Every structure is written in structure tokens, then in C-alpha cells.
């Protein structure tokens, strides 16, 4: 088995106070490895997004630890956490969050600019990632001129532009039709996944289960089981 | 940092509608503030026109005098007393008053009359036509060719009129640097003729104009004059006193203040409001930036850059526009009272900075508070 990418131990997260207090995640432990595509699957409200957020340095858990590449991320300072997100994690948000006032290539270049690369160098590199997702000819268009599937690919190009070890997708196919969704995930598995990278995908779209290496089922803030995915 | 500011610039400028609205807000506010304060500066300057045109270094007057026009006559012995103060090179009387002139066609017109010291003609205007000695000839008056000149029927040398049942005749046409505020023509004559032709109280000297031997003597002269129960003001002090009168003792100052405040508030609300919606619209994107790994201060710089950029451009446009308008107005209307002063430019700039500051504060507060988790959850 390849190296350990993520190790989560006894993660707990609740929201609200007193009567209104609800537990979104109740003591979740799991591991994810480099070279694998791990799905987190479960009904809406089961705590998938909350779990992903705690793993990616976005949401601080009430208790428990997250170790990524031997770093206990929740013991980092907030600046170190920002660096961690910038350098180690790549996000593909459910509704992409692309800037409509920037061109497609500028959108992809954002992590590079945040890494303080020169503007021109950022654009050159961003072009390469656009090429990977097959959208080189769309570089100068604003993302709103692109189809949903194309925007999803732009979001992927932006997520991989910082060459993250861990890629996080939240419901990547939710706003795509079935065929486009499958194509995207197929593409990600073939072109984006490699042995030095771990991809975590939250979904309840069973049409893309075939691409998973493992599928972790979540319910009510707990993990109810892990299955081998795929064919 | 440069890259992130370039992103901020593009986010701002590419949103053409909002950018235009922001610019309009700041331009409008700057324009209004600059117009209003320039008009006020112009009015203040014109209210001191006699002080400027006569040009004396020191003016001696009754302490109750507020404006040049409303002089309070002083007895003759004060003139002698002033002349005998150490450090006075010379001191001369000035008559300043209003009169009613009857033109040849029977029309009455009020004028302001300045009577210059007979011996020295100190404070005389620059003549465009005629000779200054002619002021000593019978019934002689010199008319100032300013914006009010046509109200006397565009007189020429030799044109006659009546002042208080005395005959008057124009012997010269003069030019002065600053026109008056009150929309009446100005006539110059000698002090003795002014006193003789115009109704006056027991005392006749409106002002005593003093030339000190050196600037070091000014303080001493002031003290001596004060001990006589009068005040000696330098030219600048007198202008300041007149300005203060208009600012604080008439409604003008309050109104100007009000107008300035209104333009400030209008500008602030347009720009602040637009910037707020701009930030709200981009809030999720800022949150996404945060999630991706932007530091808080980078987002703050982006917002500061956006407000600073819009403010400077809006300020420039507003100043440019008001300058243009004032210039055009002055070309068409020579007596148009507005001058742009560095002080007013500075004041408008500070107001714009305040607008920018408040707008950024609103934006920064929103952006700092946004939780990337909320963005992530969608
Ligand atoms: N910021 C929040 N405030 C209150 N409750 C929250 C918040 N975020 C998530 N929750 C609750 O936590 C639970 C899990 O949410 P989430 O992780 O978004 O589920 P999923 O992604 O599986 O649909 C839900 O019951 C949700 O209402
Ligand atoms: Mg979710």
C-alpha cells in the first residue's frame, strides 16, 4: 500500500449551543492513501462537507486530530494553515466559485498568484493546466461563457495549479448531467490522480461509484462502513 | 503582492457598471464640494476686494468694523496721532462709502466711492485710459472697468452724471485686480471731493492707511493704535476679519458648510452603498480565495487598493470637472465669484479619503468575517 496521505482520528464537530446543539460529525476516524480515489458517500446532512472541511484545514474540529503528511494540521497557526491550504490542498467547490470578471486563464492562475509567482509566469503555467483539462482555446473567455462541464474543468485546473498532494471535490457532479459528470470523473481518474496524490470526493451520485477505489459510507455523522469501489 | 493587486484591479474595473457607479459617486461628491467651497472662497476674496485693490499694508479702523463697506468714521486727530507713532513712514486717510448716481438718461444707480488722499493718491488704481493728474480737475471721477461697468452705461472719458446734486465727470478708466462682491460699480475720486460731495457724519475718515518703516514696526504700531481705542490690522488680518464675518456672522458660512456636508453625504452614500454591494457580490469569491489559501491581509490589501484606486480617479475627475465649469463660467461671466484654492482641494481630498476609508472599512469587515467553511458548504 502507498504512503499515508491523511489520517483522521476521532473527529468531532458540533454546531449550536445548549438545546440547539447538534453533532455534525461524531468521532470519525479514517485514513486515506496516496494514489487512491476515496469517496465519502451518504445522505444529505450526514456530515460529509463538515468532515472534508476539517481535513482540509478550513474548519477546526471540537476534538480529534488530522495528520496530513506527518503534520498535525490543527496545531498550526492560522498563517501556517493558510499556507497548508495553498500548497498542500486543492479544492473544487460544488458551485466552482470562479470569478466571472476574470478570464478563464486568470481564474486558473489564482493559486499561483497567491504563491507570489510573477504575473506572466502564473499565466504561462495556468495555460498548461488549462491544456491538461482541454480548455486551452477558452483561456481568454470569461468562465460564464463556458458550459457547466467546462466550468467544472476550469475549477479542476485551478485546483491542480498549485500541485496539491490532496485534492478535494465536494459533490463534483451535482450540477452536471449524468454523462458529463461521468466524463469528468473519468478524466480526473485518468489524468489527475497519480501515486503521489490522494483524491477525496464527496458525492451521493451512484453513477460515478465505478471510479472509486474505496467508498466510505457516512450516516448521521458516523462512518457506517467502507467498501471497495469500482468494478 | 503585485499579482493580487492586479487581480483586485481587474475585479473592480471589469465590473463596468459598478465601477462607473463608484466613480460617479466620488466624482459627484468631489465636484460638489469643490464647487461650493470655491464659490465661497471667491465670495470671500471679493468681499475683501477693496483691501486688495488699495493695497495698504496696515489699516487703522474702529474696532467694530466687520467689512470694508461698513466703515465707522474716525475723527481727524486720529490721523495726526497715527502719523506721530514711531515707525510710521506715512499715514493717509481713505474715504469709503456708497452713493447714488443719476445717469444722463435719468436712471439712478448706486455706486461705491473711494476717496484717495489728495496729496499722495495712495491706493490709486492702474489707469487704462486717461491721466491720473486729471483726478484733481473739477468734478473728476475715475471709473473702474469691471463686471459692473456697464451699469453706468459704459461711460467714456468726459461722460457726465450727477452725484447728490453735484456734477460729476469721468476723467479716467481704471483696471483693478479684484472685482467687488456687491454688484455695484466703483468710482475713485480725491478724499476732499468725496467728503465735500457726499453726505457724511461729523467725522469723515473711513480708514487710515499706514505704511510702516519696516515690518519690525508693525507690532509697535498696533499697540499704539490700540491705546487710542482703535485697531490697526495688517492687510491679511483685515481680510481674515472680513472672511470671519461672512463665515460666522452671516448665514453664508452655515449654508456653505451645509452644502459641503450634503455633497459629502451624497458622495459617501452612493460610493459606500455601491462598494458595499460590490463586496457583497464578490463575498463568496473572497471566501473562496480564503479557502484556497489567501491570507487575511492580502484580502484587506485588495479592498484598500480598490477603494484607493476608485477614490483617486473619482477625485481627479471631480476636480477636473469643477475646474472646467468654473473656467467656462468665468469666461462667460466675468464677475463669477469662484476661485479654487489649495486649501479647498486639500479639504475635498480629505473628504474623499474619509469616503474611501468608510467604504473600505465596511468591505474589510465583511471580508474578514467571512468563513471559508460557509463557502465550502454552498
Ligand atoms: N454552520 C453550521 N451551523 C449549524 N449547523 C450546521 C452548520 N454546518 C453544518 N451544519 C449541520 O451539520 C450537519 C452536517 O452538515 P454537512 O456536513 O453540510 O452535511 P452534508 O455535506 O453531508 O450534506 C447538518 O445537520 C447541518 O445542518
Ligand atoms: Mg455537503
Coordinates of C-alpha atoms and ligand atoms in Angstrom, one line a residue:
Chain A
X1 CA 0.0 0.0 0.0
X2 CA 1.2 3.5 -0.9
X3 CA 2.0 6.1 1.8
X4 CA -0.4 7.7 4.2
X5 CA -1.9 10.9 2.9
X6 CA -4.5 11.7 5.6
X7 CA -5.0 10.3 9.0
X8 CA -8.1 11.5 10.9
X9 CA -8.6 10.4 14.5
X10 CA -11.8 10.7 16.5
X11 CA -13.0 13.9 14.8
X12 CA -15.9 15.5 16.5
X13 CA -17.8 18.6 15.4
X14 CA -21.0 20.1 16.7
X15 CA -22.9 23.2 15.8
X16 CA -25.0 25.4 18.1
X17 CA -25.3 25.7 21.8
X18 CA -27.4 24.1 24.5
X19 CA -30.8 22.8 23.3
X20 CA -29.9 23.6 19.7
X21 CA -26.6 21.8 19.8
X22 CA -26.3 19.2 17.0
X23 CA -23.4 16.9 16.2
X24 CA -22.5 17.0 12.5
X25 CA -19.6 14.6 12.9
X26 CA -19.4 12.2 15.9
X27 CA -16.0 10.7 16.3
X28 CA -14.8 9.8 12.8
X29 CA -11.5 8.1 12.2
X30 CA -10.2 7.0 8.8
X31 CA -7.1 7.0 6.6
X32 CA -6.6 8.0 3.0
X33 CA -3.6 7.0 0.9
X34 CA -1.6 8.4 -1.9
X35 CA -2.6 7.1 -5.2
X36 CA -6.2 6.4 -4.2
X37 CA -9.5 8.0 -5.0
X38 CA -11.6 7.8 -1.8
X39 CA -15.3 8.6 -1.9
X40 CA -17.3 9.8 1.0
X41 CA -20.9 8.9 0.4
X42 CA -24.1 9.4 2.4
X43 CA -27.4 11.2 2.6
X44 CA -27.6 15.0 2.7
X45 CA -26.9 16.3 6.2
X46 CA -24.8 13.3 7.2
X47 CA -21.7 15.5 7.8
X48 CA -19.7 14.9 4.7
X49 CA -18.9 18.5 4.0
X50 CA -18.1 19.1 7.6
X51 CA -15.7 16.2 7.6
X52 CA -13.9 17.4 4.4
X53 CA -13.6 20.9 5.9
X54 CA -11.8 19.6 9.0
X55 CA -9.5 17.5 6.9
X56 CA -8.6 20.4 4.6
X57 CA -7.8 23.0 7.2
X58 CA -11.0 25.0 6.8
X59 CA -13.0 24.1 9.9
X60 CA -11.5 23.5 13.3
X61 CA -12.8 20.3 15.0
X62 CA -14.1 20.3 18.5
X63 CA -11.8 17.4 19.2
X64 CA -9.7 14.9 17.4
X65 CA -6.7 15.2 15.1
X66 CA -5.9 15.4 11.5
X67 CA -2.5 14.4 10.4
X68 CA -1.5 15.2 6.8
X69 CA 1.9 14.2 5.6
X70 CA 3.0 13.9 9.2
X71 CA 1.7 17.3 10.2
X72 CA -0.9 17.7 12.8
X73 CA -2.7 20.5 10.9
X74 CA -4.9 21.8 13.8
X75 CA -1.8 22.6 15.8
X76 CA -0.6 25.0 13.1
X77 CA -1.0 28.8 13.3
X78 CA -3.6 30.4 11.1
X79 CA -1.0 31.7 8.7
X80 CA 0.6 28.2 8.6
X81 CA -2.9 26.8 7.9
X82 CA -3.4 29.2 5.0
X83 CA -0.1 28.0 3.6
X84 CA -1.1 24.5 4.1
X85 CA -4.3 25.1 2.1
X86 CA -2.4 26.9 -0.6
X87 CA 0.4 24.4 -1.0
X88 CA -1.0 21.0 0.0
X89 CA -4.7 21.0 -0.7
X90 CA -6.6 21.7 -3.9
X91 CA -10.3 22.5 -3.7
X92 CA -13.0 22.0 -6.3
X93 CA -16.1 23.6 -4.8
X94 CA -19.5 22.4 -5.6
X95 CA -20.5 25.6 -7.4
X96 CA -17.0 26.2 -8.6
X97 CA -16.7 29.8 -7.3
X98 CA -14.9 31.1 -10.4
X99 CA -14.5 34.8 -10.8
X100 CA -16.9 36.0 -13.5
X101 CA -14.9 39.2 -14.1
X102 CA -11.6 37.4 -14.7
X103 CA -10.7 35.4 -17.8
X104 CA -10.6 31.6 -17.6
X105 CA -6.8 31.6 -17.5
X106 CA -6.7 34.3 -14.8
X107 CA -9.0 32.2 -12.7
X108 CA -6.7 29.2 -13.0
X109 CA -3.7 31.3 -12.2
X110 CA -5.1 32.5 -8.8
X111 CA -3.3 29.9 -6.6
X112 CA -0.1 30.7 -8.4
X113 CA -0.5 34.4 -7.9
X114 CA -1.2 33.7 -4.2
X115 CA 2.0 31.7 -4.2
X116 CA 3.6 35.0 -5.3
X117 CA 4.7 33.9 -8.8
X118 CA 5.2 36.7 -11.3
X119 CA 2.1 37.5 -13.3
X120 CA 3.3 36.3 -16.6
X121 CA 4.8 33.2 -15.2
X122 CA 1.5 32.5 -13.5
X123 CA -0.4 32.9 -16.8
X124 CA 2.1 30.6 -18.6
X125 CA 1.7 27.9 -16.0
X126 CA -2.1 28.3 -15.9
X127 CA -2.2 27.8 -19.6
X128 CA -0.5 24.4 -19.1
X129 CA -3.2 23.3 -16.6
X130 CA -5.9 24.6 -18.9
X131 CA -4.3 22.4 -21.6
X132 CA -4.4 19.4 -19.3
X133 CA -8.2 19.9 -18.9
X134 CA -8.5 20.5 -22.6
X135 CA -9.6 24.2 -22.5
X136 CA -6.6 26.0 -23.9
X137 CA -8.7 27.6 -26.5
X138 CA -11.1 29.0 -23.9
X139 CA -8.3 30.8 -22.0
X140 CA -9.3 34.3 -22.7
X141 CA -13.1 33.9 -22.2
X142 CA -14.8 34.7 -19.0
X143 CA -15.9 31.5 -17.3
X144 CA -19.6 32.4 -17.6
X145 CA -19.3 31.9 -21.4
X146 CA -18.4 28.2 -20.7
X147 CA -20.7 25.3 -20.2
X148 CA -21.2 23.7 -16.8
X149 CA -18.9 20.8 -17.6
X150 CA -16.2 23.2 -18.9
X151 CA -16.5 25.4 -15.8
X152 CA -16.0 22.3 -13.7
X153 CA -12.8 21.6 -15.7
X154 CA -11.7 25.1 -15.1
X155 CA -12.2 24.6 -11.4
X156 CA -10.2 21.4 -11.6
X157 CA -7.4 23.2 -13.5
X158 CA -7.4 25.8 -10.7
X159 CA -7.3 23.2 -8.0
X160 CA -4.3 21.4 -9.5
X161 CA -2.4 24.5 -10.5
X162 CA -0.8 24.6 -7.1
X163 CA 0.2 21.0 -7.5
X164 CA -1.5 19.9 -4.3
X165 CA -1.0 16.4 -2.8
X166 CA -4.6 16.2 -1.7
X167 CA -7.4 17.1 -4.0
X168 CA -10.9 17.7 -2.5
X169 CA -14.1 17.6 -4.5
X170 CA -17.4 18.4 -2.9
X171 CA -20.3 17.0 -5.0
X172 CA -18.4 17.4 -8.3
X173 CA -21.3 16.1 -10.4
X174 CA -24.2 17.6 -8.6
X175 CA -24.8 20.3 -11.2
X176 CA -23.8 18.3 -14.2
X177 CA -25.9 16.0 -16.3
X178 CA -25.0 12.3 -15.8
X179 CA -22.9 11.9 -18.9
X180 CA -20.8 15.0 -18.3
X181 CA -20.4 14.0 -14.7
X182 CA -19.1 10.6 -15.6
X183 CA -16.7 12.0 -18.2
X184 CA -15.3 14.5 -15.7
X185 CA -14.6 11.9 -13.0
X186 CA -13.2 9.5 -15.6
X187 CA -10.9 12.3 -16.7
X188 CA -9.8 13.0 -13.2
X189 CA -9.1 9.4 -12.5
X190 CA -7.0 9.0 -15.7
X191 CA -5.2 12.3 -15.8
X192 CA -5.2 13.9 -12.3
X193 CA -4.7 11.0 -10.0
X194 CA -1.2 9.7 -9.6
X195 CA 0.7 7.8 -6.9
X196 CA 1.8 11.0 -5.1
X197 CA -1.7 12.3 -4.9
X198 CA -4.8 11.5 -2.9
X199 CA -8.3 12.5 -4.1
X200 CA -11.2 12.8 -1.8
X201 CA -14.6 13.0 -3.4
X202 CA -17.9 13.7 -1.6
X203 CA -20.8 12.5 -3.5
X204 CA -24.1 10.7 -3.5
X205 CA -24.1 10.2 -7.2
X206 CA -24.1 6.5 -7.7
X207 CA -23.3 6.8 -11.4
X208 CA -19.7 7.6 -10.6
X209 CA -19.1 5.0 -8.0
X210 CA -17.4 2.8 -10.5
X211 CA -14.3 5.1 -10.4
X212 CA -13.8 4.9 -6.7
X213 CA -11.0 2.9 -5.1
X214 CA -12.8 2.9 -1.8
X215 CA -16.2 4.2 -0.8
X216 CA -16.8 5.3 2.8
X217 CA -20.4 5.5 3.8
X218 CA -21.5 8.2 6.2
X219 CA -24.7 8.5 8.1
X220 CA -25.6 10.8 10.9
X221 CA -22.1 12.0 11.5
X222 CA -20.6 8.5 11.7
X223 CA -18.9 6.1 9.3
X224 CA -21.1 3.1 8.7
X225 CA -18.7 1.1 6.6
X226 CA -16.0 1.2 3.9
X227 CA -16.3 -0.8 0.7
X228 CA -14.1 -1.4 -2.2
X229 CA -15.4 0.7 -5.1
X230 CA -15.2 0.3 -8.8
X231 CA -15.8 -2.6 -11.0
Chain B
X1 CA 1.6 41.2 -3.7
X2 CA 1.6 42.9 -7.1
X3 CA -0.2 40.0 -8.6
X4 CA -3.0 40.0 -6.1
X5 CA -3.5 43.8 -6.6
X6 CA -3.7 43.2 -10.3
X7 CA -6.5 40.7 -9.6
X8 CA -8.2 43.3 -7.4
X9 CA -7.9 45.9 -10.2
X10 CA -9.4 43.5 -12.7
X11 CA -12.3 42.5 -10.4
X12 CA -13.0 46.2 -10.0
X13 CA -12.6 47.6 -13.4
X14 CA -14.1 44.7 -15.3
X15 CA -17.3 45.2 -13.4
X16 CA -18.1 48.2 -15.5
X17 CA -21.5 49.1 -14.1
X18 CA -20.4 49.1 -10.5
X19 CA -17.1 50.8 -11.3
X20 CA -18.9 53.5 -13.1
X21 CA -21.4 54.0 -10.2
X22 CA -18.5 54.2 -7.7
X23 CA -16.7 56.7 -9.9
X24 CA -19.8 58.8 -10.3
X25 CA -20.4 58.8 -6.6
X26 CA -16.9 60.1 -5.8
X27 CA -16.7 62.4 -8.8
X28 CA -20.0 63.9 -7.9
X29 CA -19.1 64.4 -4.3
X30 CA -15.7 65.9 -5.2
X31 CA -17.3 68.1 -7.8
X32 CA -20.0 69.5 -5.5
X33 CA -17.6 70.0 -2.6
X34 CA -15.1 71.8 -4.8
X35 CA -17.8 73.9 -6.5
X36 CA -19.3 75.0 -3.2
X37 CA -16.1 75.8 -1.4
X38 CA -14.6 77.5 -4.5
X39 CA -17.7 79.8 -4.7
X40 CA -17.2 80.6 -1.0
X41 CA -13.6 81.3 -1.5
X42 CA -14.5 83.5 -4.4
X43 CA -17.1 85.4 -2.4
X44 CA -14.6 85.9 0.5
X45 CA -12.0 87.2 -1.9
X46 CA -14.4 89.6 -3.5
X47 CA -15.6 90.8 -0.1
X48 CA -12.1 91.9 0.5
X49 CA -11.6 93.4 -2.9
X50 CA -11.1 97.0 -1.7
X51 CA -8.5 95.8 0.8
X52 CA -6.7 94.1 -2.0
X53 CA -7.0 96.8 -4.6
X54 CA -6.0 99.7 -2.3
X55 CA -3.0 97.6 -1.2
X56 CA -2.1 99.3 2.0
X57 CA 0.0 97.3 4.4
X58 CA -1.8 98.4 7.6
X59 CA -5.4 99.6 8.0
X60 CA -6.5 101.6 11.0
X61 CA -10.2 101.5 11.9
X62 CA -12.8 101.4 14.5
X63 CA -12.8 98.1 16.4
X64 CA -16.4 97.5 15.4
X65 CA -15.8 97.4 11.7
X66 CA -16.6 94.0 10.1
X67 CA -16.5 94.6 6.4
X68 CA -14.8 97.3 4.2
X69 CA -18.1 98.7 3.1
X70 CA -19.4 99.3 6.6
X71 CA -16.7 101.6 7.9
X72 CA -17.2 103.7 11.0
X73 CA -15.8 107.2 10.5
X74 CA -12.9 108.4 12.7
X75 CA -12.1 111.9 13.8
X76 CA -9.2 113.8 12.1
X77 CA -7.0 113.9 15.2
X78 CA -6.5 110.2 15.0
X79 CA -4.8 110.6 11.7
X80 CA -2.3 113.1 13.3
X81 CA -1.8 110.7 16.2
X82 CA -1.1 107.8 13.9
X83 CA 1.3 109.9 11.9
X84 CA 3.3 110.6 15.1
X85 CA 3.7 107.0 16.0
X86 CA 7.3 105.8 15.8
X87 CA 7.9 103.5 12.9
X88 CA 5.2 105.0 10.7
X89 CA 6.6 106.0 7.3
X90 CA 3.4 107.7 6.2
X91 CA -0.3 107.5 7.0
X92 CA -3.1 108.7 4.8
X93 CA -6.9 108.9 5.0
X94 CA -9.2 106.9 2.9
X95 CA -12.9 107.6 2.3
X96 CA -15.0 104.6 1.5
X97 CA -18.8 105.0 1.1
X98 CA -21.8 104.4 -1.0
X99 CA -23.6 107.0 -3.2
X100 CA -26.5 107.3 -5.6
X101 CA -25.6 108.4 -9.1
X102 CA -28.0 109.8 -11.6
X103 CA -27.1 108.9 -15.1
X104 CA -27.7 111.2 -18.1
X105 CA -30.7 109.2 -19.1
X106 CA -32.3 109.8 -15.7
X107 CA -31.6 106.3 -14.3
X108 CA -30.3 106.0 -10.7
X109 CA -27.5 103.6 -9.9
X110 CA -25.8 103.0 -6.6
X111 CA -22.1 103.1 -6.6
X112 CA -19.3 102.6 -4.2
X113 CA -16.9 105.6 -3.9
X114 CA -13.3 105.6 -2.8
X115 CA -11.7 108.9 -1.9
X116 CA -7.9 108.8 -2.1
X117 CA -5.6 111.0 -0.1
X118 CA -5.3 114.3 -2.1
X119 CA -1.6 114.7 -1.7
X120 CA -0.4 111.2 -2.4
X121 CA -3.3 109.5 -4.2
X122 CA -2.1 106.4 -2.2
X123 CA -4.0 103.3 -3.4
X124 CA -4.7 104.7 -6.8
X125 CA -5.8 102.1 -9.5
X126 CA -4.0 101.4 -12.7
X127 CA -5.4 103.6 -15.5
X128 CA -6.3 102.1 -18.9
X129 CA -7.4 105.5 -20.2
X130 CA -6.8 109.0 -19.0
X131 CA -4.2 110.6 -16.8
X132 CA -4.1 110.3 -13.0
X133 CA -3.5 114.1 -12.6
X134 CA -6.9 114.7 -14.1
X135 CA -8.4 113.5 -10.8
X136 CA -7.6 117.0 -9.5
X137 CA -9.7 118.7 -12.2
X138 CA -13.3 119.9 -11.4
X139 CA -15.8 117.2 -10.6
X140 CA -13.4 114.5 -11.6
X141 CA -14.1 110.8 -11.0
X142 CA -12.3 107.7 -12.2
X143 CA -14.4 104.7 -13.0
X144 CA -13.3 101.1 -12.7
X145 CA -13.9 98.9 -15.7
X146 CA -15.0 95.7 -14.1
X147 CA -18.1 93.5 -14.5
X148 CA -20.3 96.3 -13.1
X149 CA -19.0 98.9 -15.5
X150 CA -22.0 98.6 -18.0
X151 CA -24.4 99.5 -15.2
X152 CA -23.1 103.1 -15.6
X153 CA -24.0 102.9 -19.3
X154 CA -20.4 102.1 -20.4
X155 CA -19.2 105.7 -19.7
X156 CA -16.3 107.2 -21.7
X157 CA -13.9 109.9 -20.7
X158 CA -16.0 113.1 -20.5
X159 CA -19.2 111.3 -19.7
X160 CA -21.1 113.4 -17.1
X161 CA -23.5 112.4 -14.3
X162 CA -24.9 113.6 -11.0
X163 CA -23.8 112.6 -7.5
X164 CA -26.0 114.1 -4.8
X165 CA -26.9 117.2 -6.8
X166 CA -23.2 117.7 -7.7
X167 CA -22.0 117.3 -11.2
X168 CA -19.5 114.5 -11.8
X169 CA -17.5 113.7 -14.9
X170 CA -15.4 110.7 -15.9
X171 CA -11.7 111.5 -16.4
X172 CA -10.2 108.1 -16.4
X173 CA -11.0 104.4 -16.8
X174 CA -9.1 102.1 -14.4
X175 CA -8.4 98.4 -14.0
X176 CA -8.3 96.6 -10.7
X177 CA -7.2 93.1 -9.8
X178 CA -10.3 92.0 -7.9
X179 CA -13.9 92.8 -8.6
X180 CA -16.3 93.6 -5.8
X181 CA -19.0 91.4 -4.3
X182 CA -22.0 93.6 -4.3
X183 CA -22.7 94.2 -7.9
X184 CA -22.2 98.0 -7.9
X185 CA -19.7 100.0 -9.9
X186 CA -16.8 101.6 -8.2
X187 CA -15.7 105.3 -8.6
X188 CA -12.5 106.8 -7.4
X189 CA -12.0 110.4 -6.6
X190 CA -10.0 112.5 -4.2
X191 CA -10.6 112.4 -0.4
X192 CA -11.6 116.0 -0.2
X193 CA -14.0 115.8 -3.1
X194 CA -15.6 112.7 -1.6
X195 CA -16.1 114.4 1.7
X196 CA -17.5 117.5 0.0
X197 CA -19.9 115.8 -2.3
X198 CA -21.2 113.0 -0.2
X199 CA -23.3 113.3 2.9
X200 CA -21.2 112.5 5.9
X201 CA -21.3 112.4 9.7
X202 CA -19.2 114.7 11.9
X203 CA -16.2 112.5 11.2
X204 CA -15.1 111.7 7.7
X205 CA -12.1 109.3 7.7
X206 CA -13.2 105.8 6.9
X207 CA -9.8 104.2 7.2
X208 CA -6.2 105.3 7.8
X209 CA -3.8 103.6 5.6
X210 CA -0.4 103.2 7.1
X211 CA 3.0 102.3 5.6
X212 CA 5.4 101.1 8.3
X213 CA 9.1 101.9 8.1
X214 CA 9.8 98.2 8.4
X215 CA 7.9 95.0 9.2
X216 CA 9.5 95.1 12.7
X217 CA 7.5 98.2 13.4
X218 CA 4.1 96.7 12.8
X219 CA 3.7 95.3 16.3
X220 CA 4.5 98.6 17.9
X221 CA 2.1 100.5 15.6
X222 CA -0.6 98.1 16.5
X223 CA -0.1 98.6 20.2
X224 CA 0.0 102.4 19.9
X225 CA -3.2 102.4 17.8
X226 CA -4.9 100.1 20.3
X227 CA -4.1 102.5 23.1
X228 CA -6.0 105.2 21.2
X229 CA -9.1 103.0 21.2
X230 CA -8.8 101.9 17.6
X231 CA -7.3 98.8 15.8
X232 CA -4.5 98.5 13.3
X233 CA -4.8 95.4 11.1
X234 CA -2.4 94.2 8.5
X235 CA -3.9 93.6 5.1
X236 CA -4.1 89.8 5.8
X237 CA -5.6 90.3 9.2
X238 CA -8.2 92.6 7.8
X239 CA -9.1 90.1 5.0
X240 CA -9.3 87.4 7.6
X241 CA -11.6 89.5 9.8
X242 CA -13.9 90.1 6.8
X243 CA -13.8 86.5 5.9
X244 CA -14.7 85.5 9.5
X245 CA -17.6 87.9 9.5
X246 CA -19.1 86.3 6.4
X247 CA -18.3 82.8 7.7
X248 CA -19.5 83.1 11.2
X249 CA -21.8 86.1 11.4
X250 CA -23.9 85.7 8.3
X251 CA -25.9 82.7 7.1
X252 CA -23.4 82.3 4.2
X253 CA -20.9 80.2 6.2
X254 CA -23.5 77.9 7.6
X255 CA -25.1 77.4 4.2
X256 CA -21.7 76.6 2.7
X257 CA -21.0 74.2 5.5
X258 CA -24.4 72.6 5.0
X259 CA -23.9 72.2 1.2
X260 CA -20.4 70.7 1.7
X261 CA -21.8 68.3 4.3
X262 CA -24.6 67.3 1.9
X263 CA -22.3 66.7 -1.0
X264 CA -20.1 64.7 1.3
X265 CA -23.1 62.6 2.5
X266 CA -24.4 62.1 -1.0
X267 CA -21.0 61.0 -2.3
X268 CA -20.5 58.8 0.7
X269 CA -23.8 57.1 0.3
X270 CA -23.5 56.5 -3.4
X271 CA -19.9 55.2 -3.1
X272 CA -20.3 53.4 0.2
X273 CA -23.5 51.7 -1.0
X274 CA -22.1 50.7 -4.3
X275 CA -18.9 49.4 -2.8
X276 CA -20.9 47.5 -0.2
X277 CA -22.9 45.7 -2.9
X278 CA -19.7 45.2 -4.9
X279 CA -18.2 43.5 -1.9
X280 CA -21.4 41.5 -1.1
X281 CA -21.5 40.3 -4.7
X282 CA -17.9 39.2 -4.5
X283 CA -18.1 37.9 -1.0
X284 CA -18.3 34.3 -1.9
X285 CA -15.3 34.7 -4.2
X286 CA -13.3 36.4 -1.4
X287 CA -14.3 33.4 0.8
X288 CA -13.1 31.0 -1.9
X289 CA -9.8 32.9 -2.0
X290 CA -9.5 32.5 1.7
X291 CA -10.3 28.8 1.4
X292 CA -7.7 28.4 -1.3
X293 CA -5.1 30.0 1.0
X294 CA -5.2 33.7 0.7
X295 CA -4.1 35.4 3.9
X296 CA -6.4 37.8 5.6
X297 CA -4.1 40.8 5.0
X298 CA -4.0 40.0 1.3
X299 CA -7.8 40.4 1.0
X300 CA -7.5 43.6 3.0
X301 CA -4.9 45.0 0.6
X302 CA -7.2 44.1 -2.3
X303 CA -10.0 46.1 -0.8
X304 CA -7.9 49.0 0.2
X305 CA -6.4 49.1 -3.3
X306 CA -9.9 49.0 -4.9
X307 CA -11.2 51.9 -2.8
X308 CA -8.0 53.9 -3.1
X309 CA -7.9 53.4 -6.9
X310 CA -11.6 54.5 -7.4
X311 CA -11.2 57.4 -5.0
X312 CA -8.1 58.9 -6.7
X313 CA -9.7 58.6 -10.1
X314 CA -13.0 60.0 -8.9
X315 CA -11.3 62.8 -7.1
X316 CA -9.3 63.7 -10.2
X317 CA -12.4 63.6 -12.3
X318 CA -14.4 65.7 -9.8
X319 CA -11.7 68.4 -9.6
X320 CA -11.2 68.4 -13.3
X321 CA -14.9 68.8 -13.9
X322 CA -15.4 71.6 -11.4
X323 CA -12.3 73.4 -12.7
X324 CA -13.6 73.2 -16.2
X325 CA -17.0 74.5 -15.2
X326 CA -15.6 77.4 -13.2
X327 CA -13.3 78.3 -16.0
X328 CA -16.1 78.3 -18.5
X329 CA -18.4 80.3 -16.1
X330 CA -15.6 82.9 -15.7
X331 CA -15.2 83.3 -19.4
X332 CA -18.9 83.9 -19.9
X333 CA -19.5 85.8 -16.7
X334 CA -16.5 87.9 -15.6
X335 CA -17.8 88.6 -12.2
X336 CA -18.4 84.9 -11.4
X337 CA -17.2 84.6 -7.9
X338 CA -15.3 81.3 -7.6
X339 CA -11.7 80.5 -7.0
X340 CA -10.1 77.1 -6.5
X341 CA -7.7 77.2 -3.6
X342 CA -5.2 74.6 -2.5
X343 CA -6.9 74.5 0.9
X344 CA -10.3 73.6 -0.7
X345 CA -8.6 71.0 -2.9
X346 CA -7.0 69.6 0.2
X347 CA -10.3 69.6 2.0
X348 CA -12.1 67.8 -0.8
X349 CA -9.2 65.3 -0.8
X350 CA -9.6 64.6 2.8
X351 CA -13.3 64.2 2.4
X352 CA -12.7 61.7 -0.4
X353 CA -10.2 59.8 1.8
X354 CA -12.9 59.6 4.5
X355 CA -15.4 58.2 2.0
X356 CA -12.8 55.7 0.8
X357 CA -11.9 54.9 4.4
X358 CA -15.5 54.2 5.4
X359 CA -16.2 52.2 2.3
X360 CA -13.1 50.1 2.8
X361 CA -13.9 49.6 6.5
X362 CA -17.3 48.2 5.5
X363 CA -15.7 45.9 2.9
X364 CA -12.9 44.8 5.1
X365 CA -15.2 44.0 8.0
X366 CA -17.3 41.8 5.7
X367 CA -14.4 40.0 4.2
X368 CA -12.5 39.4 7.4
X369 CA -15.6 37.8 8.9
X370 CA -16.4 35.5 6.1
X371 CA -15.8 31.8 6.9
X372 CA -14.5 29.7 4.1
X373 CA -16.5 26.8 5.6
X374 CA -19.7 28.6 4.7
X375 CA -18.5 29.0 1.1
X376 CA -17.5 25.3 1.1
X377 CA -20.9 24.3 2.2
X378 CA -22.5 26.3 -0.5
Ligands
LIG1 N1 -22.5 26.3 10.1 C1 -23.4 25.4 10.6 N2 -24.3 25.8 11.6 C2 -25.2 24.9 12.0 N3 -25.4 23.7 11.6 C3 -24.5 23.3 10.6 C4 -23.5 24.1 10.1 N4 -22.9 23.4 9.1 C5 -23.4 22.2 9.1 N5 -24.4 22.1 10.0 C6 -25.2 20.9 10.2 O1 -24.4 19.8 10.3 C7 -24.9 18.7 9.7 C8 -24.0 18.1 8.6 O2 -23.9 19.1 7.5 P1 -23.0 18.8 6.3 O3 -21.6 18.5 6.7 O4 -23.1 20.0 5.4 O5 -23.7 17.6 5.6 P2 -23.6 17.0 4.2 O6 -22.4 17.6 3.5 O7 -23.4 15.5 4.4 O8 -24.8 17.2 3.5 C9 -26.3 19.1 9.1 O9 -27.3 18.7 10.0 C10 -26.2 20.6 9.1 O10 -27.4 21.2 9.2
LIG2 MG1 -22.4 18.9 1.7

